[in-house]
Tab-separated table of C-alpha atoms in Angstrom:
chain	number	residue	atom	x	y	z
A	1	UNK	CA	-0.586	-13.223	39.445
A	2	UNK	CA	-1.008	-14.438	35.950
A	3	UNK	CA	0.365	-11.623	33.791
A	4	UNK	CA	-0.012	-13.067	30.422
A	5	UNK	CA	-3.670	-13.507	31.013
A	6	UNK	CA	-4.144	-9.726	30.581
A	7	UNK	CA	-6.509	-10.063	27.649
A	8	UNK	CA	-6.948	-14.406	27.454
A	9	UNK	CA	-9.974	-14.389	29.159
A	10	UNK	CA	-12.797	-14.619	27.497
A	11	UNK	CA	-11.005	-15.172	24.402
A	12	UNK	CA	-9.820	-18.419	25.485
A	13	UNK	CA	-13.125	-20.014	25.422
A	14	UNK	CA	-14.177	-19.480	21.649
A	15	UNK	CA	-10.406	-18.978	20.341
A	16	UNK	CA	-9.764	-22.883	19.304
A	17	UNK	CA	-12.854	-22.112	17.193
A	18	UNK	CA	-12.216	-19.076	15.470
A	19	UNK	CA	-8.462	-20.431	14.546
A	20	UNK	CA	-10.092	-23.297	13.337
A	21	UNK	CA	-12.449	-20.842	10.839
A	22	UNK	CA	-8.820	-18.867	10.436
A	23	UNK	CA	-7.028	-22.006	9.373
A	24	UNK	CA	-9.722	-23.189	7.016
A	25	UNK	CA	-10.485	-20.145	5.290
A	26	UNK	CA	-14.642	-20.634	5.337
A	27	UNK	CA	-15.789	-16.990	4.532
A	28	UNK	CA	-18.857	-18.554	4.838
A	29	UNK	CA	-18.967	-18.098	8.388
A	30	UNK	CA	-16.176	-15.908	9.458
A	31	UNK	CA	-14.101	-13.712	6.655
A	32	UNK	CA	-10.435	-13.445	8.371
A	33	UNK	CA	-9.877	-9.482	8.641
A	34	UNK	CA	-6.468	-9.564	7.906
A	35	UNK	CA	-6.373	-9.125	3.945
A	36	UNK	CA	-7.766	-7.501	1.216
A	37	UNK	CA	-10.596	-9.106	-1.390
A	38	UNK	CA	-9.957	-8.504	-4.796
A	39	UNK	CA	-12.258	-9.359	-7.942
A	40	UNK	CA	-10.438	-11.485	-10.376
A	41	UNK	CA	-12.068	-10.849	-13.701
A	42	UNK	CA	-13.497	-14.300	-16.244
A	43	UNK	CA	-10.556	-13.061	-18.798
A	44	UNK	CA	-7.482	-11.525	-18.066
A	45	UNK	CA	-5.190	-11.191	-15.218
A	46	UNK	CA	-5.265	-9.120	-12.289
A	47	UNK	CA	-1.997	-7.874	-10.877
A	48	UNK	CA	-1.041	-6.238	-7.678
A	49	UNK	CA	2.497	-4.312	-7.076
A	50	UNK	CA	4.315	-2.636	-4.652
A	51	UNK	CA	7.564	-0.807	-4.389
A	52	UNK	CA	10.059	-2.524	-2.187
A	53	UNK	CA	13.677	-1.582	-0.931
A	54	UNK	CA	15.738	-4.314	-0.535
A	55	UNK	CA	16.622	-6.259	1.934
A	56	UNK	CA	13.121	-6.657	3.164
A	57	UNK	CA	10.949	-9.630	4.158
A	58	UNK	CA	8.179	-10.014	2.000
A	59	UNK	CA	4.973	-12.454	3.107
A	60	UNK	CA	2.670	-13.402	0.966
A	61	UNK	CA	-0.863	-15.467	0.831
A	62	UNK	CA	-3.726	-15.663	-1.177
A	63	UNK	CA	-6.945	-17.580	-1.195
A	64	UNK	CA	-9.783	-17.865	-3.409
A	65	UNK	CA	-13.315	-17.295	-1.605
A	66	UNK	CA	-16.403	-18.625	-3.544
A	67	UNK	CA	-19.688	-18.381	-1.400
A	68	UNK	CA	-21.723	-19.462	-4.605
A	69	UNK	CA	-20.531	-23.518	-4.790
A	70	UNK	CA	-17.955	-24.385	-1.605
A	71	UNK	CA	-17.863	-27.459	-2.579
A	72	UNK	CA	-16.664	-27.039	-5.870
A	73	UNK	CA	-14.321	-23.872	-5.367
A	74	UNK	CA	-11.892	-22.342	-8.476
A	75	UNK	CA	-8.819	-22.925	-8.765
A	76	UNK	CA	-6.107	-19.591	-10.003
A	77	UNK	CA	-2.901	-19.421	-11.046
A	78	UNK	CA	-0.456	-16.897	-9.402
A	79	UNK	CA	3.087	-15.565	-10.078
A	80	UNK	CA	5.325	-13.097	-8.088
A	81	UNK	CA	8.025	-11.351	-10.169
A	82	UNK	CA	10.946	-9.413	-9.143
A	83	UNK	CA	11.456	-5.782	-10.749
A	84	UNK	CA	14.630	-7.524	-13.137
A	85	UNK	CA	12.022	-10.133	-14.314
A	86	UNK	CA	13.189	-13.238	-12.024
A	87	UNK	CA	10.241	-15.506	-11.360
A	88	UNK	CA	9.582	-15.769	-7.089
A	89	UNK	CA	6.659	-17.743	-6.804
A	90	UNK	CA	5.101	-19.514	-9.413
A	91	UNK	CA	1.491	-21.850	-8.649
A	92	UNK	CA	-1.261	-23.451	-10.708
A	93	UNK	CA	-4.356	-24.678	-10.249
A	94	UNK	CA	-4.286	-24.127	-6.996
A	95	UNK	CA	-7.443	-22.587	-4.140
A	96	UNK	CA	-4.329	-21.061	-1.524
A	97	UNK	CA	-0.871	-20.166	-1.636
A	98	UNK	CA	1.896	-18.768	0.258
A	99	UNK	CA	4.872	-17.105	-0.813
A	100	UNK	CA	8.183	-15.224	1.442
A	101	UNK	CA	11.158	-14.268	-0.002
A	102	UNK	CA	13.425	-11.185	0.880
A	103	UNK	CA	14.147	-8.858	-1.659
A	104	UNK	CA	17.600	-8.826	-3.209
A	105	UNK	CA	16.781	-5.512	-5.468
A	106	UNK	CA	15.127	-2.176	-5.075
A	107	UNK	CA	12.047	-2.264	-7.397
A	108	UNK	CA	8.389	-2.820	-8.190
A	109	UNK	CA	7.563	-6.324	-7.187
A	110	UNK	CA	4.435	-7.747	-8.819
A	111	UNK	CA	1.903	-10.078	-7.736
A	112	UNK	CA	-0.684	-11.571	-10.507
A	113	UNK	CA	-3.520	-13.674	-10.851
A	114	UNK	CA	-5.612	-14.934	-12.931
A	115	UNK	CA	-7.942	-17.580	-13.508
A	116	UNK	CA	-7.461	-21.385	-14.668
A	117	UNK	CA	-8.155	-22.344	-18.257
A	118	UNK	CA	-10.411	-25.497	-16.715
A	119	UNK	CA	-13.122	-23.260	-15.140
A	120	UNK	CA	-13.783	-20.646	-17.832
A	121	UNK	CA	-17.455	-19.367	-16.422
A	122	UNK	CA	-18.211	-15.960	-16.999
A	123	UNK	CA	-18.426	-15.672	-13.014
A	124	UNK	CA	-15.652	-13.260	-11.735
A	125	UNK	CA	-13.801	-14.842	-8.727
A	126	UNK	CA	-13.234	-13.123	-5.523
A	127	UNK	CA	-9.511	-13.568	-4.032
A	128	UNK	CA	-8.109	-12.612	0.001
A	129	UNK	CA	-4.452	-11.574	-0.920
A	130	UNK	CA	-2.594	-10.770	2.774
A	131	UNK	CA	0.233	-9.381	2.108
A	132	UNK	CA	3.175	-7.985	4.690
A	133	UNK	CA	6.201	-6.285	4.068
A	134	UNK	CA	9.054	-5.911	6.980
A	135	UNK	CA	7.811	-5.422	10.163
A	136	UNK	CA	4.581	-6.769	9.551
A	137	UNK	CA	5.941	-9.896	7.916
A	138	UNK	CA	7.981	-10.086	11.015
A	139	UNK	CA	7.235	-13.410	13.464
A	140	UNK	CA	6.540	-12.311	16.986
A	141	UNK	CA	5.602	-15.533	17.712
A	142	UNK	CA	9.237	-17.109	17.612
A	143	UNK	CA	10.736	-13.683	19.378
A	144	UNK	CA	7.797	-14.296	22.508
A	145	UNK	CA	9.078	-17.316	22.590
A	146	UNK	CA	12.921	-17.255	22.494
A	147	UNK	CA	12.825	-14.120	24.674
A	148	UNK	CA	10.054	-15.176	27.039
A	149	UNK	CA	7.995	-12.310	26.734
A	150	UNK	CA	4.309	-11.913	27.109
A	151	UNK	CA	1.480	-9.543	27.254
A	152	UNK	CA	1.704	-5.819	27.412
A	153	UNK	CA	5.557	-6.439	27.173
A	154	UNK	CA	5.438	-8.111	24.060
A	155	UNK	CA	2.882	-5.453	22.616
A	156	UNK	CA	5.410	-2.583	23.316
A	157	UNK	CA	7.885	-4.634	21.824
A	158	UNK	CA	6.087	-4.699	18.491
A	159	UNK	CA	5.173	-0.752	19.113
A	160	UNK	CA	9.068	-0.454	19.482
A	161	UNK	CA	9.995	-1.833	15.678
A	162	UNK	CA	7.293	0.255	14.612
A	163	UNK	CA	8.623	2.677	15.829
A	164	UNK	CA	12.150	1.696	14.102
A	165	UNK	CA	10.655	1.238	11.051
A	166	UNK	CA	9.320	4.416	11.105
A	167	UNK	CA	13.034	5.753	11.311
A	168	UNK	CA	14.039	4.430	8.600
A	169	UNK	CA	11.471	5.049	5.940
A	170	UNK	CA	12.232	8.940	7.218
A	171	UNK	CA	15.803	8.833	6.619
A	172	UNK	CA	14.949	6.841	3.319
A	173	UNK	CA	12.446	9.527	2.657
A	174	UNK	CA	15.282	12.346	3.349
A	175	UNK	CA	17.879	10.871	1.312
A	176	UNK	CA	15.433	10.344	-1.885
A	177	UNK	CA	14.567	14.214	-1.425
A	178	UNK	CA	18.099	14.791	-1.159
A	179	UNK	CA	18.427	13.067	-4.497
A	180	UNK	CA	15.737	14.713	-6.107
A	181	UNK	CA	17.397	18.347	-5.062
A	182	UNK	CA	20.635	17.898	-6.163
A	183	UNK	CA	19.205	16.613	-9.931
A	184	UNK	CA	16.973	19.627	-9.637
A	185	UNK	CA	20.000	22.075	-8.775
A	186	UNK	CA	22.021	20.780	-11.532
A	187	UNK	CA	19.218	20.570	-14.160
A	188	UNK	CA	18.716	23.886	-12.962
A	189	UNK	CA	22.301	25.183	-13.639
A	190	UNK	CA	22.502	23.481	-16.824
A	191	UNK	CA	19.164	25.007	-18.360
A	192	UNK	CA	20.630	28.790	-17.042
A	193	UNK	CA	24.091	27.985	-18.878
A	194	UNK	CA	22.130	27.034	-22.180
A	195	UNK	CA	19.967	29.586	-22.042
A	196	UNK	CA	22.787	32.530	-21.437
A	197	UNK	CA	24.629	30.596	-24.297
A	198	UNK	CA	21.850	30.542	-26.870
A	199	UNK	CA	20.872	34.377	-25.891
A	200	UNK	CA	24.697	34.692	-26.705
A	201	UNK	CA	24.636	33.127	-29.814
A	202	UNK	CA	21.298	35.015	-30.847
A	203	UNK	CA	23.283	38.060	-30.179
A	204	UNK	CA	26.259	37.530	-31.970
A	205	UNK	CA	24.441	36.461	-35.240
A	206	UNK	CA	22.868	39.581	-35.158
A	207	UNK	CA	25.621	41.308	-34.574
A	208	UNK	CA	27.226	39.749	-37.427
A	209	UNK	CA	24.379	40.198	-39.330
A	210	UNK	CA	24.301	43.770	-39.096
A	211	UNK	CA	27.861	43.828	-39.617
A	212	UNK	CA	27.632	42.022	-43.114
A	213	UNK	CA	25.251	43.746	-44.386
A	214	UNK	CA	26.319	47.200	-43.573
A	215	UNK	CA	29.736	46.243	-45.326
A	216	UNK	CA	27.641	44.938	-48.570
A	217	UNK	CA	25.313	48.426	-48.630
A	218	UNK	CA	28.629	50.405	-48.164
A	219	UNK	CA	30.481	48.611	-50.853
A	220	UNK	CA	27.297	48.785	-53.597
A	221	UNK	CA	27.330	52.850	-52.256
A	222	UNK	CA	24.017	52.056	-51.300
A	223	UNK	CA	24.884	54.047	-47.992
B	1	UNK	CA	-1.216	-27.018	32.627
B	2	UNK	CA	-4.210	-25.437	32.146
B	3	UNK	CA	-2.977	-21.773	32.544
B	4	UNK	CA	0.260	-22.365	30.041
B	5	UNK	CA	-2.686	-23.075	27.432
B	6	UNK	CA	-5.160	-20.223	28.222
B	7	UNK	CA	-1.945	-17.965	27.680
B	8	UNK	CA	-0.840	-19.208	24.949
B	9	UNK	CA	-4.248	-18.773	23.386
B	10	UNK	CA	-4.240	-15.260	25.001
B	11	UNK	CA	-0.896	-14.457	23.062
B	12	UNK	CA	-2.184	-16.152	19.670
B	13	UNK	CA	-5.447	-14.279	20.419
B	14	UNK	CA	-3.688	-10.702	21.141
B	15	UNK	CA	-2.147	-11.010	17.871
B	16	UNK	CA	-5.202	-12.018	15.611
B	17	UNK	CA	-7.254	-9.098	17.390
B	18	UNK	CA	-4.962	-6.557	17.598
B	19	UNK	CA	-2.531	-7.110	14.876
B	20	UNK	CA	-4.752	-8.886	12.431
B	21	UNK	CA	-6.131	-5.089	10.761
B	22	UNK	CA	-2.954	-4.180	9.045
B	23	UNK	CA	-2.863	-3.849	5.250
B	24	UNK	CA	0.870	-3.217	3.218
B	25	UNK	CA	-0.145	-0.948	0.732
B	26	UNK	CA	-0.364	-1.648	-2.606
B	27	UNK	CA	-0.708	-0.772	-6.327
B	28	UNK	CA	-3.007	-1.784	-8.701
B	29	UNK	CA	-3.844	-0.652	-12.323
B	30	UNK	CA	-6.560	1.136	-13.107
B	31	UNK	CA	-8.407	0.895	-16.518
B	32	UNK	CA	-12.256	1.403	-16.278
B	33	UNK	CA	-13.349	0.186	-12.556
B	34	UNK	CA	-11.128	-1.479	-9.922
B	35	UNK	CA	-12.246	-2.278	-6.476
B	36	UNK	CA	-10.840	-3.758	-2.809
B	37	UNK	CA	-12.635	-5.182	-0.172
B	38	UNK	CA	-12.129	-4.772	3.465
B	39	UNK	CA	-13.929	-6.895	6.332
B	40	UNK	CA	-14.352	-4.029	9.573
B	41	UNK	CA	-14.719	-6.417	12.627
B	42	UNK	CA	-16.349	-3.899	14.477
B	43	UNK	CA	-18.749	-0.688	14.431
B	44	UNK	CA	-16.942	2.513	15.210
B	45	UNK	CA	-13.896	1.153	14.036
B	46	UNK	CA	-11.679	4.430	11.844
B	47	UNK	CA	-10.986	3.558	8.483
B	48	UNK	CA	-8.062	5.604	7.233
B	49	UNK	CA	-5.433	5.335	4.510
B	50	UNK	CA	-4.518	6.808	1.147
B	51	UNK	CA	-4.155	6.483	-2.625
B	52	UNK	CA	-1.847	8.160	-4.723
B	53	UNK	CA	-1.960	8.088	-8.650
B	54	UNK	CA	1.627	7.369	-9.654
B	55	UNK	CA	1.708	7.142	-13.456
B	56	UNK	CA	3.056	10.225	-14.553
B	57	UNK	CA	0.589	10.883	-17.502
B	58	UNK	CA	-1.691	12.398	-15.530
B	59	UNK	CA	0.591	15.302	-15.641
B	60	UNK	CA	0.866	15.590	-19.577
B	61	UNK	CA	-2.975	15.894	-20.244
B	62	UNK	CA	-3.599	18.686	-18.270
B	63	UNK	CA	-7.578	18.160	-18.610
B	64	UNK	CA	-7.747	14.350	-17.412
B	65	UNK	CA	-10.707	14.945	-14.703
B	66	UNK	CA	-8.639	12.434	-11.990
B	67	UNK	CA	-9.845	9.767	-10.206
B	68	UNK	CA	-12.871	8.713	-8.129
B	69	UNK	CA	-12.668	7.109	-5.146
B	70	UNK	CA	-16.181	5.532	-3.580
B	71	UNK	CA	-16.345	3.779	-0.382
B	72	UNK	CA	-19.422	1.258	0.233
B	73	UNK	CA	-20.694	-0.072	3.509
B	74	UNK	CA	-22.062	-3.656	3.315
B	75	UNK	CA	-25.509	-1.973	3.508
B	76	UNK	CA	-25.081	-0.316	-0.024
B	77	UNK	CA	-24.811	2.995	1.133
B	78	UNK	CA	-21.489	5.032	-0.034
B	79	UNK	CA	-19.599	6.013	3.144
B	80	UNK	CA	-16.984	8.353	1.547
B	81	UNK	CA	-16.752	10.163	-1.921
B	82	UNK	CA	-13.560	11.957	-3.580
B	83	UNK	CA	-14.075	12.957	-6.682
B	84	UNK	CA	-11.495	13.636	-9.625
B	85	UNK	CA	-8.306	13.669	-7.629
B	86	UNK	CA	-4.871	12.465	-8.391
B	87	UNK	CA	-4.371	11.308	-4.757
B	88	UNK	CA	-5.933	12.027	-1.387
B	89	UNK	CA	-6.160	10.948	2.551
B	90	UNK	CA	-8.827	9.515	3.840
B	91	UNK	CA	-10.247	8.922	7.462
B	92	UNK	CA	-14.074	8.103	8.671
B	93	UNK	CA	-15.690	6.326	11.339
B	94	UNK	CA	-17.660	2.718	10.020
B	95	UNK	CA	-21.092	2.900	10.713
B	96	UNK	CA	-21.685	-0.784	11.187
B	97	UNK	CA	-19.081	-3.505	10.391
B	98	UNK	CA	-18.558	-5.912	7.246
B	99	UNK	CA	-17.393	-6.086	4.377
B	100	UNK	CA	-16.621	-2.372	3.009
B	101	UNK	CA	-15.699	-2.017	-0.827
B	102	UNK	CA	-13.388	0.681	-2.105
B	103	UNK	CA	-13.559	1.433	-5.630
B	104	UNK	CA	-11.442	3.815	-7.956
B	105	UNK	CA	-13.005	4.909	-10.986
B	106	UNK	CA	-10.903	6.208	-13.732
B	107	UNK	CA	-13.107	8.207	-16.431
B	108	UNK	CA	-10.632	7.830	-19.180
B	109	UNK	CA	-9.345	4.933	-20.875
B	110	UNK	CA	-5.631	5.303	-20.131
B	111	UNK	CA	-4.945	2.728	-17.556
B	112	UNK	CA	-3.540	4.482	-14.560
B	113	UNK	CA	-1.278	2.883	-11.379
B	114	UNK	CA	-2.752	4.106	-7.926
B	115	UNK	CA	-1.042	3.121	-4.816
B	116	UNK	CA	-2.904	2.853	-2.115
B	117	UNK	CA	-3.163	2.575	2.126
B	118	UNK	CA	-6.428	1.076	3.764
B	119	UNK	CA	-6.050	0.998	7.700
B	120	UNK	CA	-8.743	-0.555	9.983
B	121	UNK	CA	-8.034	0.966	13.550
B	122	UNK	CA	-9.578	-0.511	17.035
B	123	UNK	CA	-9.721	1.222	19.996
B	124	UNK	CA	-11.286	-0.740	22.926
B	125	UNK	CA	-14.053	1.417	24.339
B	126	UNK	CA	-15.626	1.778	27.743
B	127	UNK	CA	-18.418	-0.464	26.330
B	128	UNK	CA	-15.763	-3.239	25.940
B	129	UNK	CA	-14.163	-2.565	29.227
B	130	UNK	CA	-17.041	-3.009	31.104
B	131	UNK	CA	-17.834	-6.107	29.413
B	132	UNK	CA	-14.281	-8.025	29.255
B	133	UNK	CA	-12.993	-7.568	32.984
B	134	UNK	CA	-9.869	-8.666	31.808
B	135	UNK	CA	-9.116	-5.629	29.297
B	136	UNK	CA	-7.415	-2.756	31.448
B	137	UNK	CA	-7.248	0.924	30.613
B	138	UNK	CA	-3.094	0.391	29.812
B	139	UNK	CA	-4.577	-1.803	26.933
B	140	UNK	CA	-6.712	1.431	25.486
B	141	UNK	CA	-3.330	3.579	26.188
B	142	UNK	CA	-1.326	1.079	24.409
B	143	UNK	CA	-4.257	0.767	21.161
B	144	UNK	CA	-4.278	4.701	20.768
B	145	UNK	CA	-0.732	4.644	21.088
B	146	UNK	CA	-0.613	2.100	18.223
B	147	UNK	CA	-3.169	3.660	16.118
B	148	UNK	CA	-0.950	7.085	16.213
B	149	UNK	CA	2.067	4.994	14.986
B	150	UNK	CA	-0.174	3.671	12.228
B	151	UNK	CA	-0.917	7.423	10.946
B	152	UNK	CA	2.339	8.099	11.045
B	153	UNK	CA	3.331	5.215	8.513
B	154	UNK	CA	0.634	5.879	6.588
B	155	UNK	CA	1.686	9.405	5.809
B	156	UNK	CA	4.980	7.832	5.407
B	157	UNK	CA	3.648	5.721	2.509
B	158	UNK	CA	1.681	8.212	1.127
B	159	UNK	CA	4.659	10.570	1.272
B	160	UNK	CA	6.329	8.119	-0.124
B	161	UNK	CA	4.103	7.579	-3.164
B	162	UNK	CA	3.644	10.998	-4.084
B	163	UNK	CA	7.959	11.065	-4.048
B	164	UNK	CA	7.933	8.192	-6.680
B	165	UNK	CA	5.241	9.914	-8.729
B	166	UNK	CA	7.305	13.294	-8.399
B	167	UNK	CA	10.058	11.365	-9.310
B	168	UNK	CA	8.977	9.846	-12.776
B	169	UNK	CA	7.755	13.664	-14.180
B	170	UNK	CA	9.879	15.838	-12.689
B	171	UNK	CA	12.655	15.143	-14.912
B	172	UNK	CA	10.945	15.205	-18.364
B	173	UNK	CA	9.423	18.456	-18.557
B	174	UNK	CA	13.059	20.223	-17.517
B	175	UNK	CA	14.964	18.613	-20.147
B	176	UNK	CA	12.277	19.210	-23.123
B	177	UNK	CA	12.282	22.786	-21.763
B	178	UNK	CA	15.944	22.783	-22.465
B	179	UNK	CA	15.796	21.015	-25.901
B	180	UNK	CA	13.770	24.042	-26.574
């Protein structure tokens, strides 16, 4: 009994055809639903960003999809910058790219595009950007095959460092509100201190006040 | 031969069908109009996610209205409305599928950073068992079972962006209090 065949099927026949529409990128006839479409505008950039722990895998690609001319598509210009500044991926004139890299530093990692100085229509351009941070950036391909697994196995794998994953952004999530107390707690302690001191000092110059002035009536026998 | 290749194509095929919905979530800036598109492979499929507002001037002018968020079905029609919010969940059923566009408006000038979450769930229905004899119940069991873990991260995220939005005002408006 065939147990890797538990959803082949009728897949199998029209597969090699929809990779081939998956590998070529045609929106014309089949958009790949993996990504997100975003306009870039005739002037200007257009940037994406995300904040990233470190010590993450970060995949990256981006395609330009013109249905008006296919045969004479725009080209963009893309660069991926870490959150110190340091330049990850850097293309020109260029329809696709594909960037991975795994991130050293904690931070707001940017993605922008914009559009090449040689087409300058007043046409906006629409771009797939498919990005995947850690677990989805992960290759179950290689792990099927190394650990020759298949099928619903494989599947719960993949639900299994999901489920990992999901871990770990809670205990992230804990410690950051564990941060965020203690800064509270102290701010909080500090603003009660200054606030008994300056109600202390408000007193005292009053007090002194009074004091001074009561002297000065008494010694003019004012009083 | 012939059955190593129909399962390889199986495997390559499980993974494009049932893994190829997934969005990270991003941020993008917000000055007048920005939208994202989304291609929905089927009808019925849930769209959920999120968007949070992270810039923390939102909090200074007490009267900005918030954002807008529109969602618009390939047939023109807007799906989903939220209006003026600084950050919201989203979940609703596609009426047909294509390409869906998701658009944040922000009414004042003052660019503004929203992070957002767009999810685009599957579930194999009875429809699609009956017609693919090869799709068994476990396969529904293990799609709902995937779609919960998918709600969970994306409250994750979202709970995650409204901590990093927290996190840039919380501290100002403590210490000018003090300096007062």
């Amino acid at each position: 009994m065939n147990k890797g065949m538990v959803f082949g099927g009728r897949a199998a026949c029209f597969l090699p055809i929809f990779l081939v529409l998956c590998l070529t990128r045609n929106s014309n006839i089949l958009p790949v639903a993996e990504a997100i479409w975003l306009t870039i505008p005739s002037s200007g950039t257009k940037c994406v960003s995300e904040e990233i722990q470190s010590n993450v895998v970060v995949l990256g690609d981006y395609y330009v999809i013109d249905e008006n001319n296919p045969d004479h598509i725009p080209t963009i210009s893309a660069r991926v910058t870490s959150p110190f500044g340091n330049n990850l991926h850097h293309n020109e004139n260029a329809t696709h790219g594909q960037f991975a890299f795994t991130t050293s530093e904690s931070g707001n990692y940017l993605a922008c595009f914009w559009k090449d100085g040689s087409h300058q229509k007043d046409s906006e351009l629409t771009l797939g950007v498919d990005w995947k941070t850690g677990i989805a950036a992960k290759d179950w391909e290689s792990v099927a095959k190394k650990e020759k697994i298949e099928g619903v196995e494989l599947v719960l794998r993949r639900l299994q460092g999901i489920v990992e994953t999901i871990r770990g952004n809670l205990i992230y999530l804990r410690d950051r509100e564990a941060d965020m107390r203690e800064v509270s707690e102290a701010t909080n302690a500090r603003v009660a201190w200054f606030s008994i001191m300056s109600l202390g000092v408000c007193i005292a110059v009053s007090v002194l006040q009074i004091w001074y002035l009561k002297r000065y009536f008494v010694k003019k026998k004012l009083i | 031969m012939e059955k190593r290749w129909g399962k390889k194509w199986a495997l390559i095929c499980l993974f494009l069908f049932n893994w190829a919905r997934n969005v990270s979530s991003l941020s993008v800036t917000v000055s007048d109009m920005e939208c994202v598109y989304e291609y929905v492979l089927y009808e019925g499929d849930t769209i959920s996610g999120n968007f949070v507002v992270v810039d923390h001037d939102i909090f200074w002018s007490s009267d900005h209205p918030g954002i807008d968020f529109t969602v618009t079905s390939p047939g023109g029609n807007t799906v989903h409305s939220l209006k003026g919010t600084s950050g919201d969940k989203f979940e609703f059923k596609a009426p047909r599928s294509g390409m869906y566009k998701f658009c944040f408006h922000n009414p004042y000038s003052t660019p503004e950073t929203i992070a957002f979450y767009i999810h685009v769930g599957h579930i194999p229905t009875d429809h699609d068992l009956a017609k693919d004899e090869h799709l068994n119940p476990i396969n529904v069991k293990i799609a709902e079972l995937r779609e919960a873990l998918e709600s969970v991260t994306a409250e994750q995220k979202y709970l995650k962006a409204r901590d990093t939005r927290h996190r840039h005002s919380k501290l100002l408006p403590f210490s000018a209090f003090a300096l007062s």
